[in-house]
Short mmCIF file of C-alpha atoms in Angstrom, two decimals:
data_model
loop_
_atom_site.label_atom_id
_atom_site.label_comp_id
_atom_site.label_asym_id
_atom_site.label_seq_id
_atom_site.Cartn_x
_atom_site.Cartn_y
_atom_site.Cartn_z
CA LEU A 7 -48.03 -11.43 -139.50
CA ILE A 8 -44.73 -12.55 -140.95
CA ARG A 9 -42.87 -10.22 -138.62
CA ARG A 10 -44.81 -11.64 -135.64
CA PHE A 11 -44.37 -15.40 -136.31
CA ALA A 12 -41.01 -15.52 -138.15
CA PRO A 13 -38.75 -15.10 -135.06
CA ALA A 14 -40.72 -17.78 -133.13
CA ALA A 15 -40.45 -20.22 -136.04
CA ILE A 16 -36.73 -19.61 -136.38
CA ARG A 17 -36.19 -20.15 -132.63
CA SER A 18 -38.25 -23.40 -132.76
CA LEU A 19 -36.30 -24.68 -135.76
CA CYS A 20 -32.97 -23.88 -134.15
CA SER A 21 -34.04 -25.59 -130.94
CA SER A 22 -35.17 -28.72 -132.83
CA SER A 23 -31.90 -28.82 -134.80
CA ALA A 24 -29.90 -28.50 -131.61
CA ARG A 25 -31.82 -31.34 -129.97
CA ALA A 26 -31.36 -33.50 -133.07
CA ALA A 27 -27.64 -32.75 -133.10
CA VAL A 28 -27.36 -33.66 -129.43
CA ARG A 29 -29.25 -36.92 -130.04
CA ALA A 30 -27.04 -37.68 -133.02
CA ASN A 31 -23.89 -36.99 -131.09
CA SER A 32 -25.17 -39.10 -128.19
CA GLY A 33 -26.00 -41.95 -130.58
CA SER A 34 -22.58 -41.75 -132.23
CA ALA A 35 -20.86 -41.75 -128.86
CA ALA A 36 -22.94 -44.72 -127.72
CA ALA A 37 -22.19 -46.60 -130.93
CA ALA A 38 -18.50 -45.85 -130.59
CA ALA A 39 -18.58 -46.99 -126.98
CA THR A 40 -20.40 -50.16 -127.99
CA GLU A 41 -17.88 -50.89 -130.75
CA ALA A 42 -15.01 -50.25 -128.35
CA GLY A 43 -16.63 -52.56 -125.80
CA ASP A 44 -17.15 -55.23 -128.46
CA ALA A 45 -13.54 -54.93 -129.55
CA GLY A 46 -12.30 -55.20 -126.01
CA GLY A 47 -14.62 -58.12 -125.30
CA SER A 48 -13.58 -59.83 -128.51
CA PHE A 49 -9.88 -59.64 -127.56
CA PHE A 50 -10.64 -60.87 -124.06
CA HIS A 51 -12.72 -63.80 -125.29
CA ARG A 52 -10.42 -64.70 -128.15
CA HIS A 53 -7.08 -64.51 -126.36
CA ILE A 54 -7.18 -64.08 -122.59
CA ILE A 55 -9.84 -66.69 -121.73
CA PRO A 56 -8.43 -69.47 -124.01
CA LEU A 57 -4.92 -68.81 -122.68
CA GLY A 58 -6.18 -68.99 -119.10
CA LEU A 59 -8.06 -72.23 -119.77
CA TRP A 60 -5.00 -73.73 -121.45
CA GLY A 61 -2.96 -72.67 -118.45
CA ILE A 62 -5.33 -74.58 -116.17
CA VAL A 63 -5.06 -77.66 -118.40
CA SER A 64 -1.26 -77.34 -118.39
CA LEU A 65 -1.22 -77.11 -114.59
CA ASN A 66 -3.20 -80.33 -114.30
CA ILE A 67 -1.02 -82.11 -116.86
CA GLY A 68 2.13 -80.93 -115.12
CA ALA A 69 0.86 -82.11 -111.73
CA MET A 70 -0.29 -85.48 -113.05
CA PHE A 71 2.82 -86.33 -115.08
CA SER A 72 5.34 -85.01 -112.55
CA THR A 73 3.96 -87.15 -109.72
CA GLY A 74 3.68 -90.18 -111.99
CA ASP A 75 7.13 -89.97 -113.60
CA GLU A 76 8.73 -93.41 -113.21
CA GLY A 77 12.31 -92.17 -113.19
CA VAL A 78 11.75 -89.68 -110.39
CA GLN A 79 9.72 -92.12 -108.31
CA VAL A 80 12.40 -94.80 -108.49
CA LEU A 81 15.11 -92.24 -107.74
CA LEU A 82 13.23 -90.87 -104.72
CA HIS A 83 12.60 -94.39 -103.36
CA LEU A 84 15.83 -95.96 -104.56
CA SER A 85 16.67 -97.62 -101.25
CA GLU A 86 13.25 -99.29 -101.17
CA PHE A 87 13.58 -100.59 -104.73
CA ALA A 88 17.19 -101.69 -104.20
CA SER A 89 16.35 -103.60 -101.04
CA GLY A 90 13.38 -105.21 -102.77
CA VAL A 91 15.48 -106.34 -105.74
CA MET A 92 18.26 -107.69 -103.52
CA ASP A 93 15.83 -109.49 -101.22
CA HIS A 94 16.10 -113.18 -102.19
CA ALA A 95 12.85 -113.91 -100.37
CA ASN A 96 10.86 -111.36 -102.34
CA GLY A 97 7.75 -112.71 -104.04
CA ARG A 98 7.80 -113.57 -107.73
CA THR A 99 5.18 -111.00 -108.77
CA ARG A 100 6.56 -108.20 -106.59
CA LEU A 101 10.15 -108.80 -107.73
CA THR A 102 9.13 -108.74 -111.39
CA ASP A 103 7.07 -105.58 -110.87
CA MET A 104 9.93 -103.77 -109.10
CA LEU A 105 12.43 -104.74 -111.80
CA GLU A 106 10.02 -103.55 -114.49
CA ARG A 107 9.61 -100.17 -112.81
CA VAL A 108 13.37 -99.77 -112.39
CA ALA A 109 13.88 -100.72 -116.06
CA ARG A 110 11.38 -98.09 -117.20
CA GLY A 111 12.75 -95.47 -114.83
CA SER A 112 16.40 -96.02 -115.73
CA ALA A 113 15.60 -95.30 -119.37
CA LEU A 114 14.19 -91.89 -118.40
CA ASN A 115 16.75 -90.50 -115.94
CA ASP A 116 20.53 -90.11 -116.23
CA THR A 117 21.03 -89.58 -112.51
CA LEU A 118 19.23 -92.83 -111.79
CA LYS A 119 21.66 -94.72 -114.02
CA LEU A 120 24.63 -93.65 -111.88
CA SER A 121 22.70 -94.08 -108.63
CA LEU A 122 21.88 -97.68 -109.53
CA LEU A 123 25.52 -98.33 -110.38
CA ASN A 124 26.68 -96.87 -107.06
CA GLU A 125 24.10 -98.70 -104.94
CA PRO A 126 26.07 -101.34 -102.97
CA GLY A 127 25.42 -104.86 -104.17
CA LEU A 128 22.72 -103.94 -106.69
CA VAL A 129 24.70 -104.51 -109.90
CA ASP A 130 25.98 -107.86 -108.63
CA ARG A 131 22.39 -108.85 -107.87
CA LEU A 132 21.32 -107.88 -111.41
CA PHE A 133 24.01 -110.12 -112.91
CA GLU A 134 22.96 -112.89 -110.53
CA LEU A 135 19.35 -112.59 -111.70
CA LEU A 136 20.39 -113.13 -115.33
CA THR A 137 21.17 -116.77 -114.64
CA SER A 138 19.04 -117.39 -111.57
CA THR A 139 16.76 -120.43 -111.51
CA ALA A 140 15.12 -119.54 -108.20
CA PRO A 141 11.35 -120.08 -108.08
CA ASN A 142 10.69 -116.39 -107.50
CA VAL A 143 12.75 -115.30 -110.54
CA SER A 144 10.75 -115.46 -113.77
CA SER A 145 12.12 -115.15 -117.29
CA THR A 146 10.47 -111.72 -117.44
CA ALA A 147 12.38 -110.67 -114.33
CA ARG A 148 15.64 -111.82 -115.93
CA ASN A 149 14.85 -109.81 -119.06
CA HIS A 150 14.12 -106.70 -116.99
CA ALA A 151 17.43 -107.12 -115.16
CA ALA A 152 19.27 -107.24 -118.50
CA LYS A 153 17.41 -104.15 -119.71
CA ILE A 154 18.42 -102.25 -116.57
CA LEU A 155 22.09 -103.04 -117.26
CA GLU A 156 21.71 -101.89 -120.85
CA ASN A 157 20.05 -98.62 -119.78
CA MET A 158 22.82 -97.97 -117.28
CA THR A 159 25.47 -98.18 -120.02
CA GLY A 160 23.77 -95.31 -121.82
CA SER A 161 25.50 -92.88 -119.46
CA SER A 162 29.02 -91.78 -120.40
CA GLU A 163 30.13 -91.75 -116.77
CA ALA A 164 28.62 -95.17 -116.19
CA GLN A 165 30.47 -96.55 -119.21
CA LEU A 166 33.81 -95.72 -117.59
CA ALA A 167 32.67 -97.06 -114.22
CA PHE A 168 31.50 -100.35 -115.72
CA VAL A 169 34.86 -101.05 -117.32
CA SER A 170 36.94 -99.82 -114.38
CA ARG A 171 35.06 -102.25 -112.12
CA GLY A 172 35.50 -105.13 -114.55
CA LEU A 173 31.79 -105.52 -115.19
CA HIS A 174 32.41 -105.70 -118.94
CA ILE A 175 34.03 -109.10 -118.38
CA CYS A 176 30.82 -110.38 -116.76
CA MET A 177 28.84 -109.16 -119.78
CA ILE A 178 31.19 -110.82 -122.26
CA ASP A 179 31.02 -114.10 -120.33
CA MET A 180 27.24 -113.92 -120.35
CA VAL A 181 27.17 -113.28 -124.11
CA ARG A 182 29.42 -116.30 -124.68
CA SER A 183 27.45 -118.62 -122.40
CA GLU A 184 25.18 -121.20 -124.03
CA GLN A 185 22.80 -120.97 -121.09
CA THR A 186 22.00 -117.31 -121.76
CA SER A 187 18.71 -116.64 -123.54
CA LEU A 188 18.74 -114.91 -126.92
CA TYR A 189 17.01 -111.81 -125.59
CA ILE A 190 19.58 -111.35 -122.82
CA LYS A 191 22.41 -111.92 -125.31
CA LYS A 192 20.98 -109.25 -127.61
CA THR A 193 20.52 -106.83 -124.73
CA LEU A 194 24.03 -107.34 -123.33
CA ALA A 195 25.52 -107.07 -126.82
CA THR A 196 23.90 -103.65 -127.13
CA ALA A 197 25.32 -102.73 -123.72
CA LEU A 198 28.81 -103.76 -124.87
CA CYS A 199 28.40 -101.57 -127.96
CA ASN A 200 27.55 -98.69 -125.63
CA LEU A 201 30.69 -99.35 -123.60
CA SER A 202 32.82 -99.37 -126.74
CA ALA A 203 31.64 -95.85 -127.59
CA HIS A 204 34.00 -94.47 -124.94
CA GLN A 205 37.56 -94.31 -126.29
CA ASP A 206 39.13 -94.86 -122.87
CA ASN A 207 37.53 -98.31 -122.68
CA LEU A 208 39.07 -99.59 -125.91
CA VAL A 209 42.16 -101.34 -124.53
CA HIS A 210 40.29 -103.07 -121.69
CA LEU A 211 37.53 -104.26 -124.01
CA ALA A 212 40.06 -105.54 -126.52
CA ARG A 213 41.90 -107.55 -123.86
CA ALA A 214 38.61 -109.06 -122.71
CA GLY A 215 37.86 -110.30 -126.24
CA ILE A 216 34.89 -108.12 -127.11
CA VAL A 217 35.34 -108.57 -130.88
CA SER A 218 35.13 -112.36 -130.81
CA ALA A 219 32.26 -112.24 -128.29
CA LEU A 220 30.13 -109.96 -130.47
CA HIS A 221 31.14 -111.86 -133.62
CA ASP A 222 29.98 -115.18 -132.15
CA GLU A 223 26.79 -113.57 -130.85
CA GLN A 224 25.87 -112.30 -134.32
CA ALA A 225 26.66 -115.67 -135.90
CA GLU A 226 24.65 -117.68 -133.39
CA SER A 227 21.16 -116.91 -134.69
CA PRO A 228 19.55 -114.76 -137.42
CA LEU A 229 17.29 -113.34 -134.70
CA LEU A 230 20.31 -111.69 -133.06
CA LYS A 231 21.59 -109.86 -136.11
CA ARG A 232 21.61 -106.08 -135.58
CA LYS A 233 23.21 -103.41 -137.72
CA LYS A 234 24.27 -101.50 -134.65
CA VAL A 235 26.42 -104.44 -133.54
CA MET A 236 27.96 -104.92 -137.00
CA ILE A 237 28.83 -101.23 -137.26
CA ALA A 238 30.34 -101.37 -133.77
CA LEU A 239 32.37 -104.45 -134.73
CA GLN A 240 33.84 -102.74 -137.77
CA LYS A 241 34.71 -99.63 -135.79
CA LEU A 242 36.19 -101.74 -133.00
CA GLY A 243 38.27 -103.71 -135.48
CA ASP A 244 39.60 -100.55 -137.05
CA ALA A 245 40.35 -98.88 -133.69
CA ILE A 246 41.97 -101.96 -132.11
CA SER A 247 44.12 -102.57 -135.19
CA ARG A 248 45.67 -99.14 -134.60
CA LEU A 249 46.86 -100.04 -131.09
CA SER A 250 50.53 -100.61 -130.42
CA ASP A 251 52.18 -103.92 -131.27
CA GLU A 252 52.60 -104.64 -127.56
CA GLU A 253 48.87 -104.31 -126.97
CA LEU A 254 47.97 -106.41 -130.01
CA ALA A 255 50.41 -109.13 -128.91
CA GLN A 256 48.34 -109.64 -125.76
CA LEU A 257 45.34 -110.74 -127.83
CA SER A 258 44.80 -114.34 -128.84
CA GLN A 259 45.57 -115.41 -132.40
CA SER A 260 41.89 -115.84 -133.25
CA GLU A 261 41.08 -112.43 -131.75
CA GLN A 262 43.77 -110.78 -133.86
CA GLN A 263 42.41 -112.43 -137.01
CA LEU A 264 38.91 -111.15 -136.30
CA VAL A 265 40.26 -107.68 -135.57
CA ALA A 266 42.09 -107.67 -138.91
CA GLN A 267 38.98 -108.97 -140.68
CA TYR A 268 36.70 -106.25 -139.34
CA ALA A 269 39.36 -103.58 -139.84
CA GLU A 270 39.51 -104.58 -143.50
CA MET A 271 35.72 -104.45 -143.76
CA GLU A 272 35.75 -100.97 -142.28
CA ALA A 273 38.43 -99.89 -144.76
CA GLN A 274 36.41 -101.26 -147.68
CA THR A 275 33.29 -99.53 -146.44
CA ALA A 276 35.15 -96.25 -145.94
CA ALA A 277 36.51 -96.47 -149.51
CA GLN A 278 33.00 -96.37 -150.95
CA PRO A 279 31.94 -93.03 -152.49
CA MET A 280 30.03 -90.75 -150.16
CA HIS A 281 30.56 -93.17 -147.24
CA ALA A 282 31.36 -90.43 -144.71
CA ILE A 283 28.30 -88.42 -145.72
CA SER A 284 25.91 -91.37 -145.89
CA SER A 285 27.01 -92.84 -142.55
CA THR A 286 26.69 -89.44 -140.91
CA LEU A 287 23.20 -88.99 -142.35
CA ILE A 288 22.05 -92.40 -141.14
CA GLU A 289 23.56 -92.11 -137.66
CA SER A 290 22.28 -88.59 -137.06
CA GLY A 291 18.79 -89.24 -138.40
CA ILE A 292 19.07 -86.56 -141.08
CA ILE A 293 18.12 -89.23 -143.62
CA LEU A 294 14.54 -88.92 -142.34
CA TYR A 295 14.47 -85.20 -143.15
CA LEU A 296 15.78 -85.85 -146.64
CA HIS A 297 12.99 -88.33 -147.27
CA THR A 298 10.31 -85.92 -146.05
CA ALA A 299 11.77 -83.09 -148.15
CA VAL A 300 11.83 -85.21 -151.31
CA GLY A 301 8.35 -86.50 -150.49
CA GLY A 302 7.07 -82.93 -150.17
CA ALA A 303 8.58 -81.92 -153.50
CA ALA A 304 7.15 -85.01 -155.22
CA TRP A 305 3.67 -84.39 -153.81
CA GLY A 306 3.73 -80.73 -154.81
CA LEU A 307 4.76 -81.72 -158.34
CA PHE A 308 2.11 -84.44 -158.60
CA GLU A 309 -0.74 -82.20 -157.39
CA SER A 310 0.31 -79.33 -159.66
CA ILE A 311 0.34 -81.60 -162.70
CA ARG A 312 -2.97 -83.23 -161.71
CA LEU A 313 -4.66 -79.84 -161.35
CA ARG A 314 -2.98 -78.55 -164.55
CA GLN A 315 -1.64 -75.48 -162.85
CA SER A 316 0.71 -72.95 -164.41
CA GLN A 317 4.46 -73.32 -164.36
CA ALA A 318 4.79 -70.60 -161.70
CA ALA A 319 2.26 -72.35 -159.45
CA LEU A 320 4.04 -75.67 -160.02
CA VAL A 321 7.40 -74.27 -158.95
CA GLN A 322 5.81 -72.56 -155.94
CA ASN A 323 4.09 -75.76 -154.80
CA VAL A 324 7.24 -77.84 -155.18
CA VAL A 325 9.53 -75.40 -153.39
CA ARG A 326 7.18 -74.43 -150.57
CA THR A 327 6.02 -77.98 -149.83
CA CYS A 328 9.61 -79.20 -149.90
CA LEU A 329 10.72 -76.51 -147.45
CA VAL A 330 7.87 -77.16 -145.02
CA THR A 331 8.18 -80.97 -145.07
CA CYS A 332 11.90 -80.63 -144.46
CA PHE A 333 12.02 -78.01 -141.73
CA VAL A 334 8.91 -78.97 -139.75
CA PRO A 335 10.38 -82.41 -138.86
CA ILE A 336 13.73 -80.77 -138.14
CA LEU A 337 12.06 -78.28 -135.81
CA LEU A 338 9.69 -80.73 -134.11
CA VAL A 339 11.67 -84.00 -134.13
CA GLY A 340 15.24 -82.82 -134.28
CA GLY A 341 14.76 -79.72 -132.18
CA ILE A 342 11.85 -79.74 -129.76
CA VAL A 343 11.58 -83.49 -129.14
CA SER A 344 15.35 -83.96 -128.76
CA ALA A 345 15.64 -80.99 -126.40
CA TYR A 346 12.67 -82.24 -124.39
CA ALA A 347 14.21 -85.73 -124.12
CA ARG A 348 17.52 -84.30 -122.85
CA LEU A 349 15.79 -82.05 -120.33
CA ASN A 350 13.53 -84.87 -119.19
CA LYS A 351 16.50 -87.14 -118.47
CA SER A 352 18.33 -84.41 -116.55
CA THR A 353 15.46 -83.47 -114.20
CA ASP A 354 15.49 -85.39 -110.92
CA THR A 355 12.73 -83.98 -108.68
CA ILE A 356 8.96 -83.67 -108.84
CA ASP A 357 9.25 -79.88 -108.80
CA GLU A 358 11.63 -79.89 -111.77
CA LYS A 359 9.40 -82.34 -113.64
CA PHE A 360 6.34 -80.17 -112.98
CA LYS A 361 8.05 -77.09 -114.39
CA LEU A 362 9.18 -79.07 -117.44
CA TYR A 363 5.74 -80.54 -118.21
CA PHE A 364 3.91 -77.27 -117.53
CA ALA A 365 6.29 -75.25 -119.71
CA SER A 366 6.10 -77.88 -122.47
CA CYS A 367 2.31 -77.68 -122.51
CA MET A 368 2.27 -73.89 -122.54
CA VAL A 369 4.74 -73.83 -125.43
CA LEU A 370 2.27 -75.90 -127.45
CA TYR A 371 -0.45 -73.23 -127.12
CA PRO A 372 0.48 -71.21 -130.23
CA ALA A 373 0.85 -74.39 -132.31
CA GLY A 374 -2.63 -74.01 -133.76
CA ARG A 375 -1.89 -70.55 -135.16
CA LEU A 376 1.49 -71.69 -136.45
CA LEU A 377 -0.21 -74.51 -138.33
CA GLN A 378 -2.58 -71.99 -139.90
CA ILE A 379 0.41 -70.01 -141.15
CA VAL A 380 2.01 -73.19 -142.50
CA GLU A 381 -1.28 -74.13 -144.18
CA ARG A 382 -1.50 -70.78 -145.96
CA PHE A 383 2.18 -70.93 -147.00
CA ALA A 384 2.11 -74.55 -148.25
CA PRO A 385 -1.40 -76.09 -148.51
CA LEU A 386 0.05 -79.43 -149.68
CA TRP A 387 2.36 -79.95 -146.69
CA LEU A 388 0.31 -82.73 -145.06
CA GLY A 389 0.26 -84.92 -148.16
CA GLY A 390 3.98 -84.26 -148.62
CA HIS A 391 4.69 -85.48 -145.09
CA ILE A 392 2.73 -88.68 -145.70
CA VAL A 393 4.66 -89.40 -148.91
CA GLY A 394 7.96 -88.66 -147.15
CA PHE A 395 7.27 -90.93 -144.19
CA VAL A 396 6.11 -93.75 -146.48
CA SER A 397 9.34 -93.33 -148.44
CA PHE A 398 11.37 -93.50 -145.21
CA PHE A 399 9.49 -96.62 -144.10
CA VAL A 400 10.19 -98.36 -147.41
CA TYR A 401 13.86 -97.36 -147.11
CA THR A 402 14.18 -98.81 -143.60
CA LEU A 403 12.42 -101.98 -144.78
CA TYR A 404 14.74 -102.34 -147.77
CA THR A 405 17.89 -101.73 -145.72
CA GLU A 406 16.68 -104.06 -142.91
CA SER A 407 17.04 -101.31 -140.36
CA ASP A 408 17.04 -102.14 -136.64
CA LEU A 409 14.05 -99.80 -136.27
CA LEU A 410 11.75 -102.45 -137.73
CA LYS A 411 13.15 -105.42 -135.80
CA SER A 412 10.99 -106.55 -132.92
CA ASP A 413 12.09 -108.46 -129.82
CA HIS A 414 8.91 -110.53 -129.83
CA ARG A 415 10.51 -113.62 -131.40
CA LEU A 416 13.52 -113.29 -129.11
CA LEU A 417 11.25 -113.26 -126.07
CA GLN A 418 9.57 -116.44 -127.30
CA SER A 419 12.90 -118.24 -127.70
CA LYS A 420 14.71 -119.97 -124.86
#
């Protein structure tokens, strides 16, 4: 009996084992295929789809901002804007609106600054508007005209052109005039400071009496006082005092006295300890990064003491938070924002603007992951930034920085 049924049982068992092995292998292969599919789908959903959606958003932002850029629009339709500004019969509302758009656009585009300067008759018309009492010229229109002139002097090439054409004399006369409003005086004083930044303009500005003009402007009203003008006066006094005796002899006696006075002030300021370093820090904006770095270190120290952490954790929190709060503003404000501002001012067409805005948006895509890395490296970085910015605000308030001075009261004056 055993001999009869044993071979059949063995064959049945082997067959069942083989089928089970095949089913097991099939299940393993299916599971592996499913896991592989899930992994591939996970990568696609986590990376490819979000990137594609962000690309679509960036395309729309690029298209919207490039077509609406004020600087490009004014540059493309410069002849229309110029003819509208120079048209004495232009309506009050339309003239004010056109001047406002040109003022906004000239602040955003370097090419536009030179194009406005080279447009025949336009600069003369802007100076005419500053004192115009025509019914269609409002005080707002006069203020916009002054702002356009100030924006134009922000270009190095325009600075030379202004002085070579004698336009600096018109500005100085306007600053001296009692009929000029305080806002226009402040704006033209800033424009004169811009002109003085170019060394080749020094002799011409000195002969025109720029030192006495800016001195009188600052003394006229507390509302006009600006640190930028005072710093420019001291530098002008020092630079003019180094001119040849023949050049200095051409200045009036009162002008020479003011030059000597401001040159002495500059010498006294320069004799102060750490003057070169402190002035460089303030002018370059590095003082902001120092405040955020110190704020980060202080916040890391405070939180470590509050939580009673170990000495090693305390040192880690202080150092890491300080590093992040220092270098993140340097990277974002000093690097990315500054580079973007320079590129934005140098692009002149809608196509160039579209590429700039689209690329800028796409560059922001990995920002979320970078912030996660920063968060893991220094969890206290946000509080450190807040402390640093509050410290910088208090510093600017204490030093009466121009950053906190508004033109609102000037606009309300005559």
